[in-house]
CSV table of C-alpha atoms and ligand atoms in Angstrom, one decimal:
chain,number,residue,atom,x,y,z
A,1,MET,CA,108.9,87.1,110.2
A,2,LEU,CA,105.9,88.2,112.1
A,3,THR,CA,105.1,91.7,111.2
A,4,SER,CA,101.4,91.5,111.4
A,5,ARG,CA,101.6,90.3,115.1
A,6,CYS,CA,102.6,93.5,116.8
A,7,LEU,CA,100.3,95.4,114.5
A,8,LYS,CA,97.2,93.3,115.4
A,9,GLY,CA,98.1,94.2,119.0
A,10,VAL,CA,99.5,97.6,119.3
A,11,VAL,CA,99.5,99.8,116.2
A,12,THR,CA,97.0,102.7,115.9
A,13,GLY,CA,94.7,104.5,113.7
A,14,TYR,CA,92.8,102.0,115.3
A,15,PRO,CA,92.0,99.2,114.0
A,16,LEU,CA,93.8,99.2,110.9
A,17,GLY,CA,92.4,97.3,107.9
A,18,ILE,CA,94.8,95.0,106.3
A,19,VAL,CA,95.3,93.7,102.8
A,20,ALA,CA,97.7,90.8,102.4
A,21,LYS,CA,99.2,90.4,98.8
A,22,GLU,CA,101.8,87.8,99.8
A,23,ILE,CA,101.6,85.7,103.0
A,24,LYS,CA,104.5,83.6,104.2
A,25,ILE,CA,104.0,80.7,106.7
A,26,GLN,CA,106.9,80.2,109.1
A,27,GLU,CA,106.6,77.3,111.3
A,28,SER,CA,107.6,77.9,114.8
A,29,GLU,CA,107.4,75.7,118.0
A,30,PHE,CA,104.2,75.9,119.8
A,31,ASN,CA,104.6,77.0,123.3
A,32,LYS,CA,101.3,76.7,125.3
A,33,ASP,CA,102.3,78.8,128.3
A,34,PHE,CA,103.7,81.7,126.3
A,35,ILE,CA,100.6,81.9,124.0
A,36,THR,CA,98.4,81.8,127.1
A,37,ARG,CA,100.4,84.6,128.7
A,38,LEU,CA,100.3,86.7,125.5
A,39,ILE,CA,96.7,86.7,125.0
A,40,PRO,CA,95.8,89.2,127.7
A,41,LYS,CA,98.1,91.7,125.9
A,42,LEU,CA,96.1,91.4,122.7
A,43,ASP,CA,93.0,93.4,121.8
A,44,TRP,CA,91.1,90.3,121.0
A,45,ASN,CA,88.5,91.8,118.8
A,46,VAL,CA,91.2,93.5,116.6
A,47,PHE,CA,93.3,90.3,116.5
A,48,TRP,CA,90.3,88.2,115.6
A,49,SER,CA,89.1,90.7,112.8
A,50,THR,CA,92.7,91.0,111.4
A,51,ALA,CA,93.1,87.2,111.3
A,52,LYS,CA,89.8,86.9,109.6
A,53,GLN,CA,90.5,89.6,106.9
A,54,ILE,CA,93.5,87.6,105.7
A,55,GLY,CA,91.7,84.3,106.1
A,56,TYR,CA,93.5,82.8,109.0
A,57,GLU,CA,90.9,82.8,111.8
A,58,GLY,CA,90.7,79.0,111.8
A,59,SER,CA,88.5,78.1,114.9
A,60,LEU,CA,88.9,81.4,116.5
A,61,THR,CA,85.7,83.3,117.5
A,62,GLN,CA,84.8,86.9,117.6
A,63,GLN,CA,84.4,86.7,121.4
A,64,ILE,CA,87.3,85.0,123.2
A,65,ILE,CA,86.3,81.7,124.7
A,66,ALA,CA,86.2,81.6,128.5
A,67,ASP,CA,88.5,78.7,129.3
A,68,TYR,CA,91.1,79.2,126.5
A,69,GLU,CA,93.9,78.2,128.9
A,70,ASN,CA,92.7,74.6,128.7
A,71,ASN,CA,91.9,74.6,125.1
A,72,GLU,CA,94.8,73.4,123.2
A,73,ASN,CA,93.3,73.6,119.7
A,74,PHE,CA,92.2,77.1,120.3
A,75,LEU,CA,95.7,78.0,121.5
A,76,LYS,CA,97.2,76.4,118.6
A,77,ASP,CA,95.1,78.5,116.2
A,78,VAL,CA,96.2,81.6,118.0
A,79,HIS,CA,99.8,80.5,117.9
A,80,HIS,CA,99.3,80.1,114.1
A,81,ALA,CA,97.7,83.3,113.3
A,82,LEU,CA,99.8,85.3,115.8
A,83,VAL,CA,103.3,83.8,115.3
A,84,GLU,CA,103.5,81.8,112.0
A,85,VAL,CA,101.5,83.9,109.5
A,86,ASP,CA,103.7,86.7,108.2
A,87,ILE,CA,102.4,89.3,105.9
A,88,PHE,CA,105.4,89.5,103.4
A,89,GLU,CA,103.7,92.0,101.0
A,90,GLY,CA,100.6,94.0,101.5
A,91,GLU,CA,99.2,97.1,103.1
A,92,LEU,CA,97.7,98.5,106.4
A,93,ILE,CA,94.8,100.9,105.8
A,94,CYS,CA,93.7,103.7,108.1
A,95,PRO,CA,90.2,103.2,109.0
A,96,GLU,CA,89.5,107.1,109.1
A,97,THR,CA,91.4,108.3,106.2
A,98,ASN,CA,91.9,105.2,104.1
A,99,ARG,CA,95.6,106.2,104.1
A,100,LYS,CA,97.6,103.1,103.0
A,101,PHE,CA,100.8,101.9,104.8
A,102,PRO,CA,102.7,99.6,102.6
A,103,ILE,CA,104.2,96.4,103.9
A,104,THR,CA,107.4,95.5,102.0
A,105,ASP,CA,109.6,92.5,102.8
A,106,GLY,CA,107.4,92.0,106.0
A,107,ILE,CA,108.3,95.5,107.1
A,108,PRO,CA,105.4,98.0,107.4
A,109,ASN,CA,106.3,101.6,106.7
A,110,MET,CA,104.2,103.7,109.1
A,111,LEU,CA,106.1,107.0,108.4
A,112,ILE,CA,103.9,110.0,107.7
A,113,LYS,CA,105.0,112.8,105.6
A,114,ASP,CA,104.9,116.4,107.1
A,115,ASN,CA,102.0,117.5,105.0
A,116,GLU,CA,99.9,114.6,106.5
A,117,LEU,CA,100.4,115.7,110.1
B,1,MET,CA,112.7,76.6,129.4
B,2,LEU,CA,112.9,80.3,130.0
B,3,ILE,CA,115.8,80.3,132.5
B,4,LEU,CA,118.9,79.8,130.8
B,5,SER,CA,122.2,79.3,132.6
B,6,ASN,CA,124.3,82.4,132.8
B,7,ASN,CA,126.9,80.6,130.9
B,8,VAL,CA,124.9,80.4,127.7
B,9,ALA,CA,123.8,83.9,128.2
B,10,THR,CA,127.3,85.4,128.5
B,11,THR,CA,128.6,83.7,125.4
B,12,THR,CA,125.7,85.0,123.3
B,13,PHE,CA,126.2,88.6,124.4
B,14,ASP,CA,129.8,88.4,123.9
B,15,GLU,CA,129.3,87.0,120.5
B,16,MET,CA,127.5,90.1,119.4
B,17,TYR,CA,130.8,92.0,119.4
B,18,ASP,CA,131.7,89.5,116.7
B,19,LYS,CA,131.4,90.8,113.2
B,20,SER,CA,130.2,87.5,112.0
B,21,LYS,CA,126.9,88.0,113.8
B,22,TRP,CA,125.9,90.9,111.6
B,23,ASN,CA,126.7,91.7,108.0
B,24,ILE,CA,129.1,94.6,108.0
B,25,ASN,CA,129.1,94.9,104.3
B,26,LEU,CA,125.3,95.3,104.1
B,27,LEU,CA,125.5,97.7,106.9
B,28,ARG,CA,128.0,100.0,105.1
B,29,GLU,CA,126.4,99.6,101.8
B,30,LEU,CA,123.0,100.7,103.3
B,31,ASN,CA,124.8,103.4,105.3
B,32,VAL,CA,123.4,102.4,108.8
B,33,TYR,CA,124.8,103.1,112.2
B,34,GLU,CA,127.6,100.7,112.9
B,35,PRO,CA,127.7,99.1,116.4
B,36,SER,CA,130.1,101.4,118.3
B,37,GLU,CA,131.2,102.2,121.9
B,38,ASP,CA,127.6,103.3,122.9
B,39,THR,CA,126.1,100.0,121.3
B,40,PHE,CA,128.6,97.9,123.3
B,41,LEU,CA,128.0,99.7,126.5
B,42,LEU,CA,124.4,99.1,126.2
B,43,LEU,CA,124.9,95.4,125.6
B,44,ASP,CA,127.1,95.3,128.7
B,45,ALA,CA,124.6,97.0,130.8
B,46,LEU,CA,121.9,94.6,129.6
B,47,GLU,CA,124.1,91.7,130.1
B,48,SER,CA,124.7,92.8,133.8
B,49,ASP,CA,121.1,93.2,134.3
B,50,LEU,CA,120.1,89.9,132.6
B,51,GLU,CA,119.1,88.0,135.8
B,52,ASN,CA,116.5,90.7,136.5
B,53,ILE,CA,115.4,90.6,133.0
B,54,ILE,CA,114.9,87.0,133.0
B,55,ALA,CA,113.2,86.9,136.4
B,56,SER,CA,110.8,89.6,135.3
B,57,LYS,CA,109.6,87.3,132.5
B,58,PRO,CA,108.9,89.9,129.8
B,59,ARG,CA,106.4,89.0,127.2
B,60,MET,CA,106.8,92.0,125.0
B,61,VAL,CA,110.3,93.8,124.5
B,62,LEU,CA,110.7,96.9,122.1
B,63,GLU,CA,113.8,98.6,120.9
B,64,ILE,CA,113.4,102.1,119.5
B,65,GLY,CA,116.1,103.1,116.9
B,66,CYS,CA,117.4,99.5,116.5
B,67,GLY,CA,120.0,100.4,113.8
B,68,SER,CA,121.9,97.3,113.0
B,69,GLY,CA,119.7,95.3,115.3
B,70,VAL,CA,122.5,93.8,117.5
B,71,VAL,CA,121.1,94.8,120.8
B,72,ILE,CA,117.6,93.5,120.4
B,73,THR,CA,118.9,90.4,118.7
B,74,ALA,CA,121.3,89.6,121.7
B,75,ILE,CA,118.4,89.8,124.1
B,76,ALA,CA,116.1,87.8,121.7
B,77,SER,CA,118.7,85.0,121.5
B,78,VAL,CA,118.9,84.7,125.3
B,79,VAL,CA,115.5,85.5,126.6
B,80,LYS,CA,113.1,83.1,124.8
B,81,ASP,CA,109.3,83.1,125.0
B,82,CYS,CA,108.9,86.7,124.5
B,83,HIS,CA,107.7,88.9,121.6
B,84,TYR,CA,110.3,91.2,120.1
B,85,ILE,CA,109.6,94.5,118.1
B,86,ALA,CA,112.1,96.8,116.6
B,87,VAL,CA,111.6,100.2,115.3
B,88,ASP,CA,113.6,102.5,113.3
B,89,ILE,CA,112.8,105.7,111.5
B,90,ASN,CA,115.4,104.8,108.7
B,91,PRO,CA,114.2,102.1,106.3
B,92,ASN,CA,117.6,100.9,105.6
B,93,ALA,CA,118.3,100.2,109.3
B,94,CYS,CA,115.0,98.2,109.3
B,95,ASN,CA,116.5,96.0,106.4
B,96,VAL,CA,119.8,95.5,108.2
B,97,MET,CA,117.8,94.7,111.5
B,98,LYS,CA,115.9,92.1,109.5
B,99,ASN,CA,119.1,90.5,108.2
B,100,THR,CA,120.8,90.5,111.7
B,101,ALA,CA,117.7,88.8,113.2
B,102,GLU,CA,117.7,86.1,110.5
B,103,MET,CA,121.5,85.6,110.7
B,104,ASN,CA,121.1,84.8,114.5
B,105,LYS,CA,117.8,82.8,114.0
B,106,THR,CA,115.7,85.0,116.2
B,107,HIS,CA,112.2,86.4,115.5
B,108,VAL,CA,111.9,90.2,115.6
B,109,ASP,CA,108.9,92.2,114.3
B,110,ILE,CA,110.2,95.2,112.6
B,111,VAL,CA,108.3,98.5,112.1
B,112,ASN,CA,109.6,101.5,110.1
B,113,ALA,CA,108.2,104.3,112.3
B,114,ASP,CA,108.9,107.4,114.3
B,115,LEU,CA,109.4,106.6,118.0
B,116,LEU,CA,106.2,105.2,119.4
B,117,LYS,CA,103.9,107.4,117.1
B,118,SER,CA,102.2,104.6,115.4
B,119,PHE,CA,101.8,102.4,118.4
B,120,ARG,CA,98.8,101.9,120.7
B,121,LEU,CA,99.8,103.0,124.3
B,122,ASN,CA,98.0,100.3,126.1
B,123,SER,CA,100.6,99.4,128.8
B,124,ALA,CA,101.5,96.2,126.9
B,125,ILE,CA,105.2,96.5,126.6
B,126,ASP,CA,107.4,95.2,129.4
B,127,MET,CA,110.7,96.7,128.3
B,128,ILE,CA,111.7,99.5,126.0
B,129,ILE,CA,115.4,100.0,125.0
B,130,PHE,CA,116.7,103.2,123.3
B,131,ASN,CA,120.2,104.2,122.2
B,132,PRO,CA,118.9,107.6,120.9
B,133,PRO,CA,120.7,110.2,118.6
B,134,TYR,CA,122.2,112.1,121.6
B,135,VAL,CA,124.8,114.4,120.0
B,136,GLU,CA,124.2,118.1,120.3
B,137,THR,CA,123.3,119.7,117.0
B,138,GLU,CA,121.2,122.3,115.5
B,139,ASP,CA,117.5,121.3,115.8
B,140,GLU,CA,117.1,121.4,112.0
B,141,GLU,CA,119.7,118.7,111.6
B,142,THR,CA,117.3,116.2,113.4
B,143,LEU,CA,115.0,116.5,110.4
B,144,VAL,CA,117.3,115.3,107.7
B,145,ALA,CA,116.5,111.8,106.7
B,146,GLY,CA,119.4,109.3,106.6
B,147,ILE,CA,122.4,108.4,108.7
B,148,SER,CA,122.6,111.6,110.4
B,149,GLN,CA,119.5,110.9,112.3
B,150,SER,CA,121.6,108.2,114.0
B,151,TRP,CA,123.3,111.0,116.0
B,152,ALA,CA,121.7,114.4,115.6
B,153,GLY,CA,120.0,115.1,118.8
B,154,GLY,CA,119.2,118.8,118.6
B,155,ALA,CA,119.6,121.1,121.6
B,156,LYS,CA,121.5,119.3,124.5
B,157,GLY,CA,121.1,116.2,122.3
B,158,ARG,CA,117.7,115.8,124.0
B,159,LYS,CA,115.2,116.7,121.2
B,160,ILE,CA,114.3,113.3,120.0
B,161,LEU,CA,114.4,111.7,123.4
B,162,ASP,CA,112.3,114.5,124.8
B,163,GLU,CA,109.6,113.7,122.4
B,164,LEU,CA,109.4,110.1,123.7
B,165,LEU,CA,109.5,110.6,127.5
B,166,PRO,CA,105.8,111.7,127.9
B,167,VAL,CA,104.4,108.6,126.3
B,168,LEU,CA,106.7,106.0,128.1
B,169,ASN,CA,104.5,105.5,131.1
B,170,SER,CA,101.4,104.6,129.0
B,171,ALA,CA,103.3,102.3,126.8
B,172,LEU,CA,104.9,100.3,129.6
B,173,SER,CA,103.2,97.7,131.8
B,174,LEU,CA,103.1,98.0,135.6
B,175,THR,CA,106.5,96.3,136.0
B,176,GLY,CA,107.9,97.9,132.8
B,177,THR,CA,111.4,99.2,132.4
B,178,PHE,CA,113.2,101.5,130.1
B,179,TYR,CA,116.9,101.3,129.2
B,180,LEU,CA,118.5,104.4,127.8
B,181,VAL,CA,121.9,105.5,126.7
B,182,ALA,CA,122.8,109.1,127.6
B,183,ILE,CA,125.8,111.4,127.6
B,184,SER,CA,126.8,113.9,130.2
B,185,TYR,CA,125.8,117.0,128.3
B,186,ASN,CA,122.2,115.5,127.9
B,187,ASP,CA,121.9,116.8,131.6
B,188,ILE,CA,121.4,113.5,133.4
B,189,GLU,CA,120.2,115.3,136.6
B,190,ASP,CA,117.4,116.9,134.7
B,191,LEU,CA,116.7,113.7,132.9
B,192,GLU,CA,116.1,111.9,136.0
B,193,LYS,CA,113.9,114.7,137.3
B,194,CYS,CA,111.9,114.8,134.2
B,195,MET,CA,111.3,110.9,134.3
B,196,HIS,CA,110.6,111.0,138.1
B,197,ASP,CA,107.7,113.6,137.1
B,198,TYR,CA,106.6,111.0,134.7
B,199,GLY,CA,106.4,108.2,137.4
B,200,PHE,CA,109.8,106.6,137.1
B,201,ASN,CA,112.7,106.0,139.3
B,202,CYS,CA,116.2,105.8,137.9
B,203,SER,CA,119.2,103.7,138.4
B,204,VAL,CA,122.6,103.9,136.7
B,205,LEU,CA,123.7,100.6,135.2
B,206,LYS,CA,126.9,101.7,133.5
B,207,ILE,CA,129.2,104.7,133.0
B,208,ARG,CA,132.1,104.7,130.7
B,209,GLN,CA,134.4,107.6,129.7
B,210,ILE,CA,134.5,108.1,125.9
B,211,LEU,CA,136.4,110.9,124.1
B,212,GLY,CA,136.3,113.2,127.2
B,213,GLU,CA,132.5,112.6,127.9
B,214,LEU,CA,130.7,110.3,130.3
B,215,LEU,CA,128.5,107.9,128.6
B,216,PHE,CA,125.8,106.4,130.7
B,217,VAL,CA,123.2,103.5,130.6
B,218,LEU,CA,120.2,104.4,132.9
B,219,LYS,CA,117.4,102.0,133.8
B,220,PHE,CA,114.1,103.5,134.6
B,221,SER,CA,111.4,101.5,136.4
B,222,LYS,CA,107.8,102.5,137.3
B,223,GLU,CA,107.4,103.7,140.8
B,224,ARG,CA,105.6,101.1,142.8
B,225,VAL,CA,102.2,102.2,144.2
B,226,ILE,CA,102.5,101.6,148.0
B,227,GLY,CA,100.7,98.5,149.1
B,228,ARG,CA,101.6,96.4,146.0
C,1,SAM,C1,122.8,105.9,118.1
C,1,SAM,S1,122.0,104.9,116.7
C,1,SAM,C2,121.7,103.3,117.7
C,1,SAM,C3,121.5,102.2,116.8
C,1,SAM,C4,121.6,100.9,117.5
C,1,SAM,N1,120.5,100.7,118.5
C,1,SAM,C5,122.9,100.6,118.4
C,1,SAM,O1,122.9,100.8,119.5
C,1,SAM,O2,123.9,100.5,117.6
C,1,SAM,C6,120.4,105.6,116.8
C,1,SAM,C7,119.3,105.0,115.9
C,1,SAM,O3,118.0,105.6,116.1
C,1,SAM,C8,117.3,105.8,114.9
C,1,SAM,N2,116.4,107.0,115.1
C,1,SAM,C9,116.6,108.3,115.1
C,1,SAM,N3,115.5,109.0,115.3
C,1,SAM,C10,114.5,108.0,115.5
C,1,SAM,C11,113.1,108.3,115.6
C,1,SAM,N4,112.6,109.4,115.8
C,1,SAM,N5,112.3,107.1,115.7
C,1,SAM,C12,112.9,105.9,115.5
C,1,SAM,N6,114.2,105.6,115.4
C,1,SAM,C13,115.0,106.8,115.3
C,1,SAM,C14,118.4,106.0,113.9
C,1,SAM,O4,118.0,105.8,112.6
C,1,SAM,C15,119.5,105.1,114.5
C,1,SAM,O5,119.3,103.9,113.8
């Protein structure tokens, strides 16, 4: 499961901090073309800092390298952090309020109670 | 390879009717919406549009209100090389979704959330699917957590859907599409008009008569800017 993936890319209160209590690695086939096409959809900075916070940044750099299309090792590290690393238990932390959103069984609970609106 | 023969695809969609593809005991135990007429109409509609879906090479597909998860799992098992996200407000539905994805060996990211309220709206999503709670009820009923949120749609059955419509354009990519289940008393004409105002064209993929009402699957596409 890949819950952290979409969060890196798309979830707000932006960017969310992340604490991983249990990480599962799920091997999945590397598809160069797919990863190359997915990178433009990521907010690179957030993706990188999330990967770094959980210790899976590998060879990834804060600034995306210019010719990543041709750098297979780089793409493989993106694949690993993006597709294979799954935060099974942990929490997401709102940068403004420090509100914690628990991740249980790989599923983040982003629901906000009425009194928090 | 991304392009699968139609043969393979058809089999997979049909298989979703089959109870061995999801765990009915878990679903009933956790009191999650069981695949029903509307679910199957949506599956049929997506299957009929599959060639277009494959040709558009989606990179990110999201289902809101995934319930049991059979719909997004069917697509995920056919259209590869795409990132799938499922959202449901009901935590039990998220758990059943997870089980369905695993049973069918597909990867789906699951988020327990309310519509797209915790997502960045950055035109990243290529396809959004929603079989909403569309039954006409008292507005208060939509607020009761649990299984009733599967159907309770408030006035005209539009309350939950109408909260989503304004953000769709900024959530979807330029070629993005939105697949929606709706019922006659949701006022299809008005729905088309609202979506037109938000920048979408509408086409009807399926219509089926169910218990004296007409059930629709609509497909909305962003209006092309002239010259593109
Ligand atoms: C009619 S059921 C459809 C389930 C499944 N997609 C299917 O076709 O069988 C509607 C689903 O939407 C979910 N839902 C209702 N309100 C929601 C909201 N505000 N945000 C996310 N999901 C919601 C319900 O929990 C339920 O699972």
